[in-house]
Amino acid sequence: MAFSPYNDYWREIRKLCVVHLFNRVQQYRPIQEDEVGRLIGKIFKLSVDSKPVNLSEVMMCFSSTIICRVSFGKRSNRSHCDMGHDLFDEISKVFKENSSGSEGFDWEKGFVNEDDVQGLTYLKAVIKETFRLQPAAPLLVPLETLGKCNIGGYNVPAKTLVFVNSWAIGKNLETWENPEVFSPERFFGCSIDYEGLHNELVPFGAGRRICPGMRMGVATVELALANLFYNFDWEMPIGMNKEDLDFEAIPGITAHKKNALTLIAKKNISD
Ligand code: HEM
């Protein structure tokens, strides 16, 4: 769909997907919550073994499994990424055993669910700020003009390939104060949102080709991050400093980290 020109095929497939897939975010809630549980379980196991967590790998596995379950109703065929899931039952057991005493870990209360997330305004601002500074698709998806038009005094012929530099838009000095600084607070009392109504922030594009998976994507990111923060304290491996964190990306339509982010998760079982 993303690479189809604007034609009857695109209209049909987009309508189908919006009705049967994208408008059903609430229906996918159990899948998302189940996968977050598995993600936390996987990280818990690594933290118990004092092993570092390759967040790039576990998050890639997490998001592709959700998309697979939502689209096909089941996980993909077994891959190395699925192996961790076998641990899930075992880890659930460990959690449950630890929650037997009144001071133990309470599996039910160990999760932040989608309702809780709605009240997490700072987390939402952190995610918005991340979309501004590090948009997942820095040049969106190439678009094509339907007819000739004039943009900022330039005549643009029909059928011109257009790249929208969402990455640069998020750093525009005319819109953003100190654009290079990561400051989620900038969104408090600011009406700019990423839902396609504000040209100042377009991580999901805008207009008729806007990302139809936006709500699903945001809900997944919010739920996963809230639970990663709620369940663990995160530390850098010994010998690694803040300055060693890098944001280099591999070239491509979507920005994937060049070097994996590997951190140590610390779980306090009695918290
Ligand atoms: C944080 C998560 C996501 C981000 C940042 C994102 C970003 C984008 C962007 C920038 C575009 C191009 C928009 C344009 O050209 O104006 C796009 C298109 C698209 N996205 Fe997403 N997306 C996300 C999640 C998802 C998810 C979860 C799905 C599906 C399950 C999805 C499916 C699509 C499709 C099918 C298109 C093409 C739409 C069309 O051409 O009509 N996206 N996305």
mmCIF file with all atom_site columns, C-alpha atoms in Angstrom, residues 173-252:
data_model
loop_
_atom_site.group_PDB
_atom_site.id
_atom_site.type_symbol
_atom_site.label_atom_id
_atom_site.label_alt_id
_atom_site.label_comp_id
_atom_site.label_asym_id
_atom_site.label_entity_id
_atom_site.label_seq_id
_atom_site.pdbx_PDB_ins_code
_atom_site.Cartn_x
_atom_site.Cartn_y
_atom_site.Cartn_z
_atom_site.occupancy
_atom_site.B_iso_or_equiv
_atom_site.pdbx_formal_charge
_atom_site.auth_seq_id
_atom_site.auth_comp_id
_atom_site.auth_asym_id
_atom_site.auth_atom_id
_atom_site.pdbx_PDB_model_num
ATOM 1  C CA . LEU A 1 173 ? 14.572 26.920 14.059 1.00 0.00 ? 173 LEU A CA 1
ATOM 2  C CA . GLU A 1 174 ? 11.508 28.965 13.144 1.00 0.00 ? 174 GLU A CA 1
ATOM 3  C CA . THR A 1 175 ? 9.277  26.518 15.001 1.00 0.00 ? 175 THR A CA 1
ATOM 4  C CA . TRP A 1 176 ? 11.412 25.001 17.730 1.00 0.00 ? 176 TRP A CA 1
ATOM 5  C CA . GLU A 1 177 ? 13.458 26.700 20.386 1.00 0.00 ? 177 GLU A CA 1
ATOM 6  C CA . ASN A 1 178 ? 16.820 24.939 20.836 1.00 0.00 ? 178 ASN A CA 1
ATOM 7  C CA . PRO A 1 179 ? 15.737 22.199 18.437 1.00 0.00 ? 179 PRO A CA 1
ATOM 8  C CA . GLU A 1 180 ? 18.784 19.999 19.129 1.00 0.00 ? 180 GLU A CA 1
ATOM 9  C CA . VAL A 1 181 ? 17.915 19.742 22.815 1.00 0.00 ? 181 VAL A CA 1
ATOM 10 C CA . PHE A 1 182 ? 15.795 16.807 23.984 1.00 0.00 ? 182 PHE A CA 1
ATOM 11 C CA . SER A 1 183 ? 13.166 18.562 26.074 1.00 0.00 ? 183 SER A CA 1
ATOM 12 C CA . PRO A 1 184 ? 9.782  16.830 26.432 1.00 0.00 ? 184 PRO A CA 1
ATOM 13 C CA . GLU A 1 185 ? 8.572  19.801 28.524 1.00 0.00 ? 185 GLU A CA 1
ATOM 14 C CA . ARG A 1 186 ? 8.377  21.872 25.346 1.00 0.00 ? 186 ARG A CA 1
ATOM 15 C CA . PHE A 1 187 ? 5.091  20.090 24.611 1.00 0.00 ? 187 PHE A CA 1
ATOM 16 C CA . PHE A 1 188 ? 3.398  21.181 27.835 1.00 0.00 ? 188 PHE A CA 1
ATOM 17 C CA . GLY A 1 189 ? 0.984  23.945 26.955 1.00 0.00 ? 189 GLY A CA 1
ATOM 18 C CA . CYS A 1 190 ? 1.839  23.542 23.265 1.00 0.00 ? 190 CYS A CA 1
ATOM 19 C CA . SER A 1 191 ? -0.877 22.584 20.805 1.00 0.00 ? 191 SER A CA 1
ATOM 20 C CA . ILE A 1 192 ? 1.440  20.984 18.215 1.00 0.00 ? 192 ILE A CA 1
ATOM 21 C CA . ASP A 1 193 ? 0.614  17.312 17.771 1.00 0.00 ? 193 ASP A CA 1
ATOM 22 C CA . TYR A 1 194 ? 1.731  14.589 15.350 1.00 0.00 ? 194 TYR A CA 1
ATOM 23 C CA . GLU A 1 195 ? -1.700 13.562 14.121 1.00 0.00 ? 195 GLU A CA 1
ATOM 24 C CA . GLY A 1 196 ? -1.410 15.266 10.751 1.00 0.00 ? 196 GLY A CA 1
ATOM 25 C CA . LEU A 1 197 ? -2.991 18.636 11.544 1.00 0.00 ? 197 LEU A CA 1
ATOM 26 C CA . HIS A 1 198 ? 0.244  20.483 12.285 1.00 0.00 ? 198 HIS A CA 1
ATOM 27 C CA . ASN A 1 199 ? 2.863  20.854 9.568  1.00 0.00 ? 199 ASN A CA 1
ATOM 28 C CA . GLU A 1 200 ? 5.480  21.533 12.270 1.00 0.00 ? 200 GLU A CA 1
ATOM 29 C CA . LEU A 1 201 ? 5.578  17.854 13.295 1.00 0.00 ? 201 LEU A CA 1
ATOM 30 C CA . VAL A 1 202 ? 4.870  15.123 10.742 1.00 0.00 ? 202 VAL A CA 1
ATOM 31 C CA . PRO A 1 203 ? 6.428  11.810 11.894 1.00 0.00 ? 203 PRO A CA 1
ATOM 32 C CA . PHE A 1 204 ? 3.396  9.974  10.450 1.00 0.00 ? 204 PHE A CA 1
ATOM 33 C CA . GLY A 1 205 ? 3.004  12.195 7.400  1.00 0.00 ? 205 GLY A CA 1
ATOM 34 C CA . ALA A 1 206 ? -0.230 14.097 6.745  1.00 0.00 ? 206 ALA A CA 1
ATOM 35 C CA . GLY A 1 207 ? -3.097 14.188 4.296  1.00 0.00 ? 207 GLY A CA 1
ATOM 36 C CA . ARG A 1 208 ? -4.559 11.225 2.480  1.00 0.00 ? 208 ARG A CA 1
ATOM 37 C CA . ARG A 1 209 ? -1.360 9.159  2.699  1.00 0.00 ? 209 ARG A CA 1
ATOM 38 C CA . ILE A 1 210 ? -0.978 9.673  6.444  1.00 0.00 ? 210 ILE A CA 1
ATOM 39 C CA . CYS A 1 211 ? 0.121  6.524  8.267  1.00 0.00 ? 211 CYS A CA 1
ATOM 40 C CA . PRO A 1 212 ? -3.010 4.461  8.935  1.00 0.00 ? 212 PRO A CA 1
ATOM 41 C CA . GLY A 1 213 ? -1.176 2.520  11.653 1.00 0.00 ? 213 GLY A CA 1
ATOM 42 C CA . MET A 1 214 ? -0.507 5.642  13.742 1.00 0.00 ? 214 MET A CA 1
ATOM 43 C CA . ARG A 1 215 ? -2.854 4.793  16.617 1.00 0.00 ? 215 ARG A CA 1
ATOM 44 C CA . MET A 1 216 ? -1.684 1.208  16.752 1.00 0.00 ? 216 MET A CA 1
ATOM 45 C CA . GLY A 1 217 ? 1.954  2.304  16.610 1.00 0.00 ? 217 GLY A CA 1
ATOM 46 C CA . VAL A 1 218 ? 1.591  4.955  19.309 1.00 0.00 ? 218 VAL A CA 1
ATOM 47 C CA . ALA A 1 219 ? -0.410 2.635  21.595 1.00 0.00 ? 219 ALA A CA 1
ATOM 48 C CA . THR A 1 220 ? 2.296  -0.032 21.269 1.00 0.00 ? 220 THR A CA 1
ATOM 49 C CA . VAL A 1 221 ? 5.173  2.359  21.921 1.00 0.00 ? 221 VAL A CA 1
ATOM 50 C CA . GLU A 1 222 ? 3.401  3.878  24.944 1.00 0.00 ? 222 GLU A CA 1
ATOM 51 C CA . LEU A 1 223 ? 2.506  0.548  26.491 1.00 0.00 ? 223 LEU A CA 1
ATOM 52 C CA . ALA A 1 224 ? 5.925  -1.009 25.950 1.00 0.00 ? 224 ALA A CA 1
ATOM 53 C CA . LEU A 1 225 ? 7.905  1.992  27.226 1.00 0.00 ? 225 LEU A CA 1
ATOM 54 C CA . ALA A 1 226 ? 5.673  2.488  30.273 1.00 0.00 ? 226 ALA A CA 1
ATOM 55 C CA . ASN A 1 227 ? 6.229  -1.129 31.261 1.00 0.00 ? 227 ASN A CA 1
ATOM 56 C CA . LEU A 1 228 ? 9.968  -1.085 30.601 1.00 0.00 ? 228 LEU A CA 1
ATOM 57 C CA . PHE A 1 229 ? 10.285 1.911  32.927 1.00 0.00 ? 229 PHE A CA 1
ATOM 58 C CA . TYR A 1 230 ? 7.822  0.654  35.522 1.00 0.00 ? 230 TYR A CA 1
ATOM 59 C CA . ASN A 1 231 ? 9.305  -2.803 35.874 1.00 0.00 ? 231 ASN A CA 1
ATOM 60 C CA . PHE A 1 232 ? 13.037 -2.099 35.720 1.00 0.00 ? 232 PHE A CA 1
ATOM 61 C CA . ASP A 1 233 ? 15.731 0.346  36.625 1.00 0.00 ? 233 ASP A CA 1
ATOM 62 C CA . TRP A 1 234 ? 18.045 0.744  33.637 1.00 0.00 ? 234 TRP A CA 1
ATOM 63 C CA . GLU A 1 235 ? 21.794 1.125  33.836 1.00 0.00 ? 235 GLU A CA 1
ATOM 64 C CA . MET A 1 236 ? 24.611 1.317  31.342 1.00 0.00 ? 236 MET A CA 1
ATOM 65 C CA . PRO A 1 237 ? 27.012 -1.633 31.246 1.00 0.00 ? 237 PRO A CA 1
ATOM 66 C CA . ILE A 1 238 ? 30.242 -1.132 33.216 1.00 0.00 ? 238 ILE A CA 1
ATOM 67 C CA . GLY A 1 239 ? 32.659 0.978  31.213 1.00 0.00 ? 239 GLY A CA 1
ATOM 68 C CA . MET A 1 240 ? 29.957 2.685  29.180 1.00 0.00 ? 240 MET A CA 1
ATOM 69 C CA . ASN A 1 241 ? 29.221 6.384  29.712 1.00 0.00 ? 241 ASN A CA 1
ATOM 70 C CA . LYS A 1 242 ? 26.419 8.712  28.621 1.00 0.00 ? 242 LYS A CA 1
ATOM 71 C CA . GLU A 1 243 ? 28.759 10.051 25.921 1.00 0.00 ? 243 GLU A CA 1
ATOM 72 C CA . ASP A 1 244 ? 29.025 6.554  24.428 1.00 0.00 ? 244 ASP A CA 1
ATOM 73 C CA . LEU A 1 245 ? 25.303 6.517  23.564 1.00 0.00 ? 245 LEU A CA 1
ATOM 74 C CA . ASP A 1 246 ? 24.960 7.069  19.853 1.00 0.00 ? 246 ASP A CA 1
ATOM 75 C CA . PHE A 1 247 ? 22.030 7.792  17.581 1.00 0.00 ? 247 PHE A CA 1
ATOM 76 C CA . GLU A 1 248 ? 23.577 6.740  14.292 1.00 0.00 ? 248 GLU A CA 1
ATOM 77 C CA . ALA A 1 249 ? 21.143 5.142  11.884 1.00 0.00 ? 249 ALA A CA 1
ATOM 78 C CA . ILE A 1 250 ? 21.517 2.752  8.964  1.00 0.00 ? 250 ILE A CA 1
ATOM 79 C CA . PRO A 1 251 ? 20.385 4.464  5.738  1.00 0.00 ? 251 PRO A CA 1
ATOM 80 C CA . GLY A 1 252 ? 16.946 3.382  4.561  1.00 0.00 ? 252 GLY A CA 1
#
